[in-house]
Coordinates of C-alpha atoms in Angstrom, one line a residue:
M1 CA 200.8 104.2 110.4
S2 CA 201.0 108.5 108.4
T3 CA 197.7 109.5 106.9
P4 CA 198.3 111.7 104.1
A5 CA 197.4 115.7 105.0
P6 CA 195.3 116.5 102.7
T7 CA 195.0 119.2 100.5
A8 CA 192.8 122.2 98.2
P9 CA 190.1 120.8 95.9
P10 CA 191.5 123.0 92.6
A11 CA 189.6 126.6 92.3
A12 CA 187.3 125.3 88.8
T13 CA 185.6 123.2 91.2
P14 CA 181.5 124.1 92.3
A15 CA 181.3 123.0 95.9
V16 CA 178.8 120.6 96.4
T17 CA 176.0 121.8 98.8
P18 CA 173.3 118.9 101.2
A19 CA 171.1 119.9 99.2
A20 CA 171.9 117.8 96.6
L21 CA 172.2 115.3 98.0
P22 CA 169.9 113.2 98.4
V23 CA 168.3 112.2 102.3
V24 CA 168.1 108.6 102.5
I25 CA 165.5 107.5 106.6
S26 CA 166.1 104.2 107.2
N27 CA 162.7 102.2 107.4
R28 CA 163.2 102.6 111.5
E29 CA 163.7 106.2 111.8
R30 CA 160.6 106.2 108.6
L31 CA 158.7 104.7 111.2
A32 CA 159.7 106.8 114.2
G33 CA 156.3 108.7 115.0
V34 CA 153.9 105.9 113.8
V35 CA 151.9 104.8 117.2
Q36 CA 150.2 102.1 115.5
A37 CA 150.6 98.3 114.4
V38 CA 152.0 98.5 110.4
G39 CA 153.1 95.3 108.8
R40 CA 152.4 92.8 111.8
R41 CA 149.2 92.1 113.4
P42 CA 148.6 92.9 117.3
A43 CA 148.0 90.8 120.3
D44 CA 144.3 89.9 120.5
V45 CA 140.6 88.4 122.0
P46 CA 140.7 85.2 120.4
R47 CA 138.0 85.3 117.5
R48 CA 134.4 83.1 117.9
P49 CA 132.7 83.1 115.0
W50 CA 129.6 80.3 116.5
E51 CA 129.2 82.7 119.6
S52 CA 129.1 85.8 117.4
L53 CA 126.5 84.2 115.1
L54 CA 125.2 82.6 117.4
V55 CA 124.3 86.2 119.3
L56 CA 122.8 87.2 115.9
G57 CA 120.6 84.1 115.9
V58 CA 119.0 83.6 119.3
S59 CA 118.2 87.2 119.1
T60 CA 117.2 87.7 115.8
V61 CA 114.5 84.9 115.9
A62 CA 113.6 85.7 119.2
Y63 CA 113.1 89.1 118.2
T64 CA 110.8 87.9 115.1
W65 CA 109.0 85.6 117.1
F66 CA 107.9 88.6 119.1
G67 CA 107.4 91.1 116.6
Y68 CA 105.5 88.5 115.1
W69 CA 103.1 88.3 117.6
L70 CA 102.8 92.0 118.2
V71 CA 102.3 93.6 114.6
V72 CA 100.0 90.3 112.7
E73 CA 98.1 89.8 116.2
M74 CA 98.4 92.5 118.0
H75 CA 98.2 95.0 115.9
V76 CA 100.9 97.2 116.8
V77 CA 103.2 98.6 113.7
G78 CA 104.4 102.2 112.8
F79 CA 102.3 102.8 109.0
E80 CA 106.0 104.9 108.1
T81 CA 107.6 100.9 108.9
L82 CA 104.7 100.1 106.3
D83 CA 105.0 103.1 103.3
R84 CA 109.1 101.9 104.0
L85 CA 108.5 98.4 102.8
N86 CA 105.6 99.0 100.3
R87 CA 108.9 101.4 98.3
A88 CA 110.9 97.7 98.6
L89 CA 108.0 95.7 97.3
M90 CA 106.9 98.0 94.4
V91 CA 111.1 97.7 93.5
W92 CA 110.3 93.8 92.2
H93 CA 106.9 93.9 91.2
N94 CA 105.9 97.4 90.2
D95 CA 104.7 98.0 86.6
P96 CA 106.8 99.0 85.7
T97 CA 109.8 97.9 88.3
K98 CA 111.7 101.3 89.0
L99 CA 114.9 101.3 92.1
S100 CA 113.6 105.3 92.4
A101 CA 110.4 104.0 94.0
L102 CA 113.0 104.2 97.5
G103 CA 111.6 107.6 96.7
F104 CA 113.8 110.7 99.0
D105 CA 112.5 111.4 102.4
Y106 CA 113.1 107.9 103.5
P107 CA 117.4 107.9 103.7
P108 CA 117.7 105.2 101.1
L109 CA 119.3 102.9 103.3
A110 CA 116.5 102.7 105.1
T111 CA 114.7 100.8 102.9
L112 CA 116.5 99.4 99.9
L113 CA 118.2 96.8 103.0
L114 CA 114.4 95.6 103.1
T115 CA 114.2 94.7 98.9
P116 CA 115.5 91.3 99.8
L117 CA 113.4 91.0 102.4
T118 CA 109.9 91.6 99.3
I119 CA 111.3 89.5 96.7
F120 CA 108.6 87.2 96.9
P121 CA 104.9 89.3 97.7
G122 CA 103.3 86.7 99.6
P123 CA 105.3 87.6 102.7
A124 CA 105.2 91.0 103.2
R125 CA 101.9 91.4 102.1
A126 CA 101.3 89.0 105.1
L127 CA 103.7 91.4 107.0
V128 CA 104.9 88.1 108.4
V129 CA 108.8 90.1 107.1
V130 CA 107.4 92.9 108.8
P131 CA 109.9 92.3 112.3
L132 CA 112.9 90.6 110.7
G133 CA 113.1 94.3 109.1
S134 CA 114.3 95.7 112.6
A135 CA 115.1 92.3 114.2
L136 CA 118.6 91.2 112.2
F137 CA 119.8 94.8 112.7
A138 CA 118.9 94.6 116.5
G139 CA 121.0 91.1 117.4
L140 CA 124.0 92.6 114.9
T141 CA 123.8 95.5 117.5
L142 CA 124.0 92.5 119.9
M143 CA 127.0 91.1 118.6
T144 CA 128.8 93.1 118.5
L145 CA 128.0 94.6 121.7
N146 CA 128.8 90.7 123.1
T147 CA 132.1 90.9 121.6
M148 CA 133.2 94.5 123.2
L149 CA 132.3 93.0 126.6
R150 CA 135.0 90.0 125.7
R151 CA 137.6 92.9 124.1
A152 CA 136.6 94.2 128.3
Q153 CA 137.4 90.5 129.8
V154 CA 134.0 90.2 130.7
A155 CA 133.5 86.7 131.4
A156 CA 131.4 85.2 129.2
P157 CA 128.3 84.0 132.1
L158 CA 128.1 87.8 132.4
R159 CA 128.1 88.7 128.7
V160 CA 125.3 86.5 128.9
A161 CA 123.4 88.1 131.1
V162 CA 124.6 91.8 130.3
L163 CA 122.9 91.5 126.8
V164 CA 119.7 89.4 127.8
A165 CA 119.4 92.5 130.4
L166 CA 119.4 94.6 127.3
G167 CA 117.5 93.0 125.1
C168 CA 115.0 92.2 127.8
N169 CA 114.5 96.2 127.5
P170 CA 110.8 96.9 126.9
L171 CA 112.1 99.8 124.3
V172 CA 114.7 98.0 123.0
V173 CA 112.2 95.2 122.5
L174 CA 109.6 97.4 120.2
Y175 CA 112.4 99.1 118.0
A176 CA 113.8 95.6 117.7
A177 CA 110.9 93.9 116.9
D178 CA 107.8 96.0 115.3
G179 CA 110.2 97.0 111.8
A180 CA 111.3 99.8 112.2
R181 CA 113.8 101.6 110.8
H182 CA 116.2 103.1 114.3
F183 CA 118.2 99.1 115.2
I184 CA 119.5 100.0 111.1
W185 CA 121.0 102.9 110.9
L186 CA 122.7 102.3 115.1
S187 CA 123.5 99.0 114.7
F188 CA 126.8 100.2 111.8
V189 CA 127.0 103.0 114.5
V190 CA 127.1 100.6 117.5
V191 CA 129.7 98.4 114.5
A192 CA 132.0 101.5 114.3
L193 CA 132.5 102.7 118.1
G194 CA 133.2 98.9 118.7
A195 CA 135.9 98.7 115.8
L196 CA 136.9 102.3 117.6
L197 CA 137.6 100.1 120.9
A198 CA 139.6 97.2 119.5
W199 CA 141.5 100.2 117.3
Y200 CA 142.7 101.6 120.9
V201 CA 143.2 98.8 122.9
T202 CA 145.4 97.4 119.9
A203 CA 146.5 99.9 117.7
D204 CA 145.4 97.5 114.5
I205 CA 145.0 100.4 111.8
R206 CA 142.1 98.1 109.8
F207 CA 139.6 98.5 112.6
V208 CA 140.2 102.3 111.9
M209 CA 139.0 101.7 108.1
I210 CA 136.4 98.9 109.5
A211 CA 134.5 101.7 111.6
G212 CA 134.9 104.6 108.4
L213 CA 133.1 102.0 106.5
A214 CA 130.3 101.3 108.9
Y215 CA 129.9 104.6 109.2
S216 CA 129.4 104.7 105.7
V217 CA 126.6 102.9 105.7
A218 CA 125.0 103.8 109.1
A219 CA 125.1 107.7 106.8
L220 CA 122.6 106.3 104.0
A221 CA 119.8 104.5 107.0
G222 CA 119.6 107.6 109.2
Y223 CA 121.5 111.1 108.9
S224 CA 121.6 111.4 112.2
S225 CA 125.2 109.3 112.3
L226 CA 126.3 111.7 111.1
L227 CA 127.2 113.4 114.3
W228 CA 128.9 110.3 115.8
F229 CA 130.8 110.5 113.0
V230 CA 131.7 114.2 112.8
L231 CA 132.5 113.1 116.6
S232 CA 134.2 109.7 115.9
L233 CA 136.4 111.1 113.2
L234 CA 137.7 113.8 116.2
M235 CA 138.7 111.7 118.8
V236 CA 140.8 110.0 116.6
A237 CA 142.9 112.3 115.3
A238 CA 143.5 113.8 118.9
V239 CA 143.9 109.8 120.1
L240 CA 147.0 109.9 117.5
A241 CA 148.1 112.6 118.4
R242 CA 148.2 112.3 122.1
Q243 CA 149.7 109.3 121.3
G244 CA 153.3 110.8 119.8
A245 CA 151.4 109.8 116.2
D246 CA 153.5 113.0 113.8
G247 CA 150.9 114.7 111.3
T248 CA 151.3 112.6 108.3
E249 CA 150.5 109.5 110.4
I250 CA 147.3 111.6 111.7
E251 CA 146.7 112.7 108.2
G252 CA 146.7 109.2 106.0
T253 CA 144.0 107.8 109.4
T254 CA 142.1 110.6 109.1
V255 CA 141.2 111.1 106.3
G256 CA 141.5 106.8 105.5
F257 CA 138.4 107.1 108.2
A258 CA 136.9 109.9 106.8
A259 CA 136.7 108.6 103.2
P260 CA 134.3 106.1 102.6
T261 CA 131.6 108.5 104.8
V262 CA 131.9 111.9 102.0
Y263 CA 132.4 109.1 99.4
V264 CA 129.8 108.0 99.8
I265 CA 127.5 110.9 101.1
A266 CA 129.2 113.6 98.3
L267 CA 127.4 110.4 95.8
W268 CA 124.3 111.5 97.6
T269 CA 124.1 115.0 97.4
A270 CA 125.1 114.7 93.6
F271 CA 122.0 112.1 93.1
N272 CA 119.0 114.8 95.4
G273 CA 120.7 117.5 92.2
L274 CA 120.4 115.3 89.3
L275 CA 117.2 114.6 90.0
L276 CA 115.1 116.7 92.1
L277 CA 117.2 120.0 91.1
D278 CA 118.7 120.3 94.5
P279 CA 121.6 118.8 95.9
F280 CA 120.5 119.4 99.5
S281 CA 116.5 117.8 98.7
W282 CA 118.2 115.0 101.3
I283 CA 119.6 117.6 104.6
T284 CA 115.8 120.4 104.2
E285 CA 113.3 117.9 103.0
S286 CA 114.1 114.6 104.3
S287 CA 111.9 112.9 107.2
D288 CA 115.3 113.3 109.0
A289 CA 115.5 116.4 108.9
S290 CA 112.5 118.4 108.3
T291 CA 112.5 121.6 109.6
S292 CA 109.4 122.3 111.4
G293 CA 105.8 123.9 110.1
G294 CA 103.7 123.5 113.4
L295 CA 105.6 123.3 116.1
R296 CA 105.2 124.5 119.6
S297 CA 107.7 127.0 121.3
F298 CA 110.1 125.1 124.2
S299 CA 111.4 127.7 126.6
V300 CA 115.3 126.8 127.7
V301 CA 113.6 125.5 131.4
E302 CA 111.4 122.9 129.6
L303 CA 113.8 121.7 127.4
A304 CA 116.2 120.9 130.2
T305 CA 113.5 119.6 132.1
D306 CA 112.1 117.6 129.5
T307 CA 115.3 115.9 129.0
G308 CA 115.7 115.7 131.2
R309 CA 112.6 112.8 132.0
L310 CA 113.9 111.8 128.2
V311 CA 116.6 110.3 129.7
L312 CA 115.7 108.7 133.4
L313 CA 112.8 107.2 132.1
G314 CA 114.1 106.5 129.0
A315 CA 117.7 105.2 129.3
P316 CA 118.8 106.2 133.1
L317 CA 122.0 104.0 133.3
A318 CA 122.7 107.0 131.3
V319 CA 123.1 109.5 134.2
L320 CA 125.3 106.7 136.0
V321 CA 128.1 106.2 133.3
L322 CA 127.9 110.2 131.7
P323 CA 129.7 110.8 134.7
A324 CA 132.2 107.7 135.1
L325 CA 133.3 108.3 131.6
V326 CA 133.8 112.6 132.8
F327 CA 135.5 110.8 136.4
A328 CA 137.8 108.7 134.2
G329 CA 138.9 110.6 131.0
V330 CA 140.2 113.5 133.2
A331 CA 140.7 111.9 136.0
R332 CA 142.8 109.5 135.1
R333 CA 144.0 110.5 131.8
N334 CA 141.9 108.3 129.4
T335 CA 141.5 109.3 126.3
F336 CA 139.1 106.8 125.2
A337 CA 136.7 107.4 128.3
L338 CA 136.1 110.7 127.8
W339 CA 135.3 111.4 123.7
L340 CA 132.4 108.2 124.6
A341 CA 131.5 110.9 127.4
V342 CA 131.6 113.5 124.7
M343 CA 129.3 111.8 122.1
L344 CA 127.2 110.5 125.1
G345 CA 126.1 113.9 125.8
A346 CA 125.9 114.4 122.2
A347 CA 123.2 111.3 122.6
V348 CA 121.5 113.6 125.4
L349 CA 121.3 117.9 123.7
M350 CA 120.5 116.3 120.9
P351 CA 116.5 116.0 120.6
A352 CA 116.9 119.1 122.8
L353 CA 118.7 120.8 119.7
A354 CA 116.9 119.7 117.5
V355 CA 113.7 121.6 119.0
A356 CA 115.9 124.2 119.8
L357 CA 116.5 125.0 116.0
R358 CA 113.6 123.7 114.7
L359 CA 114.5 120.7 112.5
T360 CA 111.4 118.9 113.8
D361 CA 108.1 118.1 114.4
S362 CA 107.9 115.2 116.5
P363 CA 109.7 116.6 120.0
L364 CA 111.6 114.6 122.2
L365 CA 110.3 111.4 121.5
M366 CA 111.1 108.6 124.0
R367 CA 111.8 106.6 121.0
N368 CA 115.7 108.9 121.5
A369 CA 116.2 107.8 125.0
L370 CA 117.0 104.7 122.7
P371 CA 121.1 106.1 121.3
I372 CA 121.2 107.2 124.8
L373 CA 121.3 103.4 126.1
L374 CA 123.3 102.3 123.9
L375 CA 126.0 104.8 124.3
A376 CA 125.2 104.8 127.9
V377 CA 125.8 100.8 127.3
V378 CA 128.7 101.4 125.2
G379 CA 130.3 103.8 127.6
A380 CA 129.6 101.3 131.2
I381 CA 132.0 98.3 128.9
W382 CA 134.8 100.6 128.4
L383 CA 134.3 101.0 132.2
A384 CA 135.0 97.6 132.0
R385 CA 137.5 97.5 130.5
S386 CA 139.3 100.4 132.1
A387 CA 139.2 98.5 136.0
G388 CA 140.9 96.4 135.3
D389 CA 140.1 93.6 138.0
A390 CA 137.1 94.8 139.1
A391 CA 135.9 94.2 135.1
T392 CA 134.2 91.6 136.9
L393 CA 132.1 93.9 139.6
V394 CA 131.2 96.4 136.8
G395 CA 130.0 94.5 134.2
A396 CA 127.9 92.9 137.3
G397 CA 127.1 96.2 138.2
L398 CA 126.2 97.3 134.7
T399 CA 123.1 94.1 134.3
L400 CA 121.8 95.0 138.0
A401 CA 121.6 98.3 136.4
L402 CA 119.7 97.4 133.3
L403 CA 117.2 95.5 134.8
A404 CA 116.0 97.4 137.2
S405 CA 115.6 100.1 134.6
I406 CA 113.7 96.9 132.5
P407 CA 109.9 97.5 134.9
W408 CA 111.0 101.1 135.8
T409 CA 110.7 101.8 131.5
F410 CA 108.2 100.4 130.8
H411 CA 105.7 102.5 133.5
A412 CA 107.1 105.2 131.7
M413 CA 105.7 104.4 128.3
R414 CA 102.5 103.9 129.8
T415 CA 102.6 107.9 130.6
Y416 CA 105.2 109.5 128.8
E417 CA 103.9 112.6 127.4
Y418 CA 105.7 112.9 124.1
Q419 CA 106.0 109.0 122.2
N420 CA 104.4 107.6 119.5
L421 CA 103.3 103.3 119.8
E422 CA 104.9 102.9 123.2
S423 CA 102.0 103.3 124.8
S424 CA 100.3 100.2 123.1
F425 CA 102.5 98.2 123.1
A426 CA 103.0 98.6 126.6
A427 CA 98.6 98.1 126.7
A428 CA 99.6 95.0 123.9
V429 CA 102.1 93.3 126.6
S430 CA 99.9 94.4 129.6
T431 CA 96.4 92.7 128.2
R432 CA 96.9 90.2 125.5
E433 CA 94.9 91.6 123.7
S434 CA 95.1 93.4 120.1
Q435 CA 95.3 97.2 120.0
E436 CA 93.6 97.5 117.0
G437 CA 91.1 100.2 117.4
A438 CA 93.0 102.0 120.8
R439 CA 94.3 105.6 120.5
T440 CA 97.4 106.5 121.1
L441 CA 97.9 109.3 123.6
D442 CA 97.8 112.1 121.4
G443 CA 94.9 111.6 119.6
A444 CA 96.0 108.8 117.1
T445 CA 94.6 105.3 115.9
V446 CA 95.8 102.4 116.4
G447 CA 96.0 99.2 113.9
I448 CA 95.7 98.7 110.4
M449 CA 91.9 96.8 109.9
S450 CA 90.2 99.4 107.2
E451 CA 93.7 98.5 104.7
E452 CA 93.3 95.2 105.4
A453 CA 89.8 95.4 104.3
M454 CA 90.4 97.4 101.0
A455 CA 93.4 95.2 100.4
G456 CA 91.0 91.8 100.6
W457 CA 88.2 93.8 98.2
I458 CA 90.7 95.0 95.5
R459 CA 92.2 92.0 95.5
D460 CA 89.3 89.5 95.2
N461 CA 87.3 92.0 92.5
V462 CA 90.3 93.4 90.3
T463 CA 92.5 92.4 88.2
R464 CA 94.0 94.2 85.3
R465 CA 97.0 96.0 85.6
S466 CA 97.6 99.7 86.6
S467 CA 93.8 100.5 86.4
I468 CA 93.5 102.0 90.5
L469 CA 94.6 105.5 89.9
T470 CA 96.1 106.5 93.6
D471 CA 98.0 108.7 95.9
N472 CA 100.4 106.5 97.3
A473 CA 102.3 108.4 99.5
Q474 CA 98.3 108.2 101.1
T475 CA 97.9 104.7 100.3
Y476 CA 100.9 102.5 100.7
A477 CA 98.8 100.3 103.5
V478 CA 95.9 99.5 100.6
M479 CA 98.7 98.9 98.4
L480 CA 101.3 96.9 100.8
L481 CA 98.5 94.6 102.0
T482 CA 97.5 93.5 98.7
G483 CA 100.9 92.2 97.4
R484 CA 99.7 93.7 94.0
P485 CA 101.7 97.3 93.8
D486 CA 101.1 96.5 90.1
L487 CA 97.4 96.8 90.1
F488 CA 98.1 101.0 90.6
F489 CA 98.5 103.2 89.1
D490 CA 100.2 104.9 91.1
R491 CA 102.7 108.4 91.0
V492 CA 105.9 106.0 91.0
D493 CA 105.0 104.9 88.1
A494 CA 105.6 107.8 85.8
S495 CA 105.9 110.4 87.6
D496 CA 104.4 113.5 88.9
G497 CA 103.4 115.0 85.8
P498 CA 101.7 112.2 83.9
W499 CA 99.7 111.0 87.0
L500 CA 97.9 114.0 87.8
E501 CA 96.3 114.4 83.7
A502 CA 95.6 110.8 84.0
A503 CA 93.5 112.7 87.3
K504 CA 92.0 114.9 86.1
D505 CA 91.1 112.8 82.9
P506 CA 90.9 108.7 85.0
A507 CA 88.5 107.5 82.7
L508 CA 91.6 107.7 79.8
H509 CA 93.5 106.0 82.2
V510 CA 91.9 104.1 84.8
D511 CA 88.9 102.1 86.3
F512 CA 88.9 102.5 90.0
L513 CA 90.3 106.2 92.4
L514 CA 92.0 105.3 95.4
L515 CA 91.3 107.8 97.9
S516 CA 91.9 108.5 101.2
T517 CA 89.6 110.3 103.9
D518 CA 92.1 112.4 104.7
T519 CA 91.3 115.1 102.0
Q520 CA 93.8 117.3 103.0
A521 CA 96.8 115.3 102.0
D522 CA 95.9 112.7 99.7
L523 CA 96.6 115.3 96.0
L524 CA 93.9 112.7 94.9
S525 CA 91.9 113.2 97.4
R526 CA 92.2 117.5 97.6
L527 CA 90.5 117.1 93.2
Y528 CA 88.2 114.6 94.5
P529 CA 86.6 115.6 98.2
D530 CA 83.1 115.1 97.0
A531 CA 84.5 111.6 96.0
A532 CA 86.2 110.9 99.1
G533 CA 83.6 111.7 102.1
G534 CA 81.2 108.8 98.8
T535 CA 78.8 112.4 97.7
D536 CA 79.9 112.3 94.7
A537 CA 76.8 111.1 92.0
L538 CA 78.9 110.0 88.7
L539 CA 81.2 108.2 90.9
T540 CA 79.6 106.0 92.7
V541 CA 81.6 103.7 95.9
A542 CA 82.6 100.5 95.0
Y543 CA 84.2 100.1 98.8
S544 CA 84.5 101.2 101.9
T545 CA 86.1 101.6 105.1
P546 CA 86.9 104.8 107.8
R547 CA 89.7 105.0 106.2
Y548 CA 90.1 105.1 102.5
T549 CA 87.3 105.2 99.2
L550 CA 86.7 103.2 96.6
V551 CA 84.5 104.6 93.8
A552 CA 84.3 102.6 89.9
V553 CA 84.9 105.5 86.8
P554 CA 83.0 105.6 84.2
S555 CA 83.1 105.2 80.6
G556 CA 83.6 109.0 79.0
F557 CA 84.2 111.4 82.9
R558 CA 85.9 114.0 82.8
R559 CA 86.5 115.7 85.6
D560 CA 84.4 119.4 86.5
A561 CA 87.3 122.1 84.9
G562 CA 85.6 124.8 87.5
S563 CA 87.5 123.8 90.7
D564 CA 90.6 125.4 89.2
A565 CA 91.3 126.5 93.5
A566 CA 91.8 122.3 93.7
D567 CA 94.2 121.4 90.7
E568 CA 96.4 124.4 91.7
A569 CA 96.5 123.0 95.5
A570 CA 97.8 119.7 93.6
D571 CA 99.7 120.6 91.5
E572 CA 101.5 123.3 93.8
A573 CA 102.0 120.0 97.2
A574 CA 103.6 117.7 93.4
D575 CA 106.0 119.9 92.9
E576 CA 106.5 119.5 96.5
A577 CA 109.6 116.2 98.1
D578 CA 107.0 113.7 99.7
T579 CA 107.9 114.8 103.1
T580 CA 105.5 113.0 105.3
D581 CA 106.6 111.3 108.4
P582 CA 103.2 108.8 109.2
E583 CA 103.9 106.7 111.5
V584 CA 101.1 106.0 113.4
T585 CA 97.8 106.8 110.8
P586 CA 98.9 106.2 106.9

């Protein structure tokens, strides 16, 4: 069969260039550089919601029960916790009620997530809900670790042993049971890391999005979580690049991961700019990022030594896990292990770095070992997953290491130099005696007897709303224990300007002044230092405790106008954000 000879095209017809033709790419070609599961659900561990709920429920109940004993009976409770709980109570029951009671000196979700616990003022006033504010998030942490252990192919009995050994660690017990805010943000960081581990195992991109959402919550519950967010973002990009993903996939995945956190931080920055006229005050003025004004200088050797003591006493597991992760990451080309080592190393170095940059007034506190411990556990779980058939052996070693650290850390809580309530916790557990009036290692007084006594007198004798003028930044514990924040004319009610006007002419507004005996921190006590000491001739003492003085305001009383220096000091202090971190004493 012959074919016709080709003929030349007419000279008048323009040539068609390849660029003018549409390029059709097949679906196979389009997905050639995609290394993640797209359009299908990859193999994963079986879902066991009943098991997850059981871990969450049992751990939450256990920590709440122990926390009730610790807080209500032993009086081991941080005043920062009472401050946040009072703010949550004011959201519902202040006069007027307003969401701005949350304030800006704490990350917003550290307080907002407590508001459901204060709908009914009775349990909040009795401090029954205090341990629940941390126990629930500690339970979420253990639940996530249990899922990670299942992905690591660790047998059920060994999983239980690991969770019990970690859950009984005294540092975990203290911060899970006393209502502190640390487990709020740490729980979501662990959720994010668990989701990234699942993504690395299954290549299911849904887990990247889950991790991004978890980090967005963690960022507004504790600003420290932004460090692990940034490292996780770099890890996602590095893992995809190593797996051969093209630039489009890397860009799309990292943007999807980062978008929720970037959005909430941008929104919070905008709120700070609109309401405080300082968009970055959440960085410079918050209790999570306060610039030190009185921190002593530490040499490099001192920082290295103190960091080593912090890790060795608070999270000795990290001493074993960190080199093991580095070895697995380098020698076995285990990318996820190497990035977990980077994150664990960052957790170890971050407290010393905060001191070196003078971003904290509390150097190397023992509570800084908590994120180190949890990241070390996550790293150990990944080592078990990477060990294959030896996962059981690694799980058993993790259990033994955690069990051995319990008495070790408990003993360290008695003597470690930089701490908060650790020594009081150890004393309460050892003696079964109330720690009311006890002294911490730094000389602070433990207990809430003064607050309970003052709150009891106010409940019995005061009924008119907004009849007690007070600086809620210092007297929040009394307000909380009354269960009636509406009785107080505080700085949240109508902002600092009207509050200061009322403070200078109180007889027109209130019947009483509630003053802290700490006249340096309490703005109202600065204006009335004699009344705070109970020696003012016109403002008679209605009731007093070692920490507070309640004075009656007589009809027609006006403040002496001869104390201009005190006025100026109070005005200057009111213009500043409240950046105190009342961890032990108000």
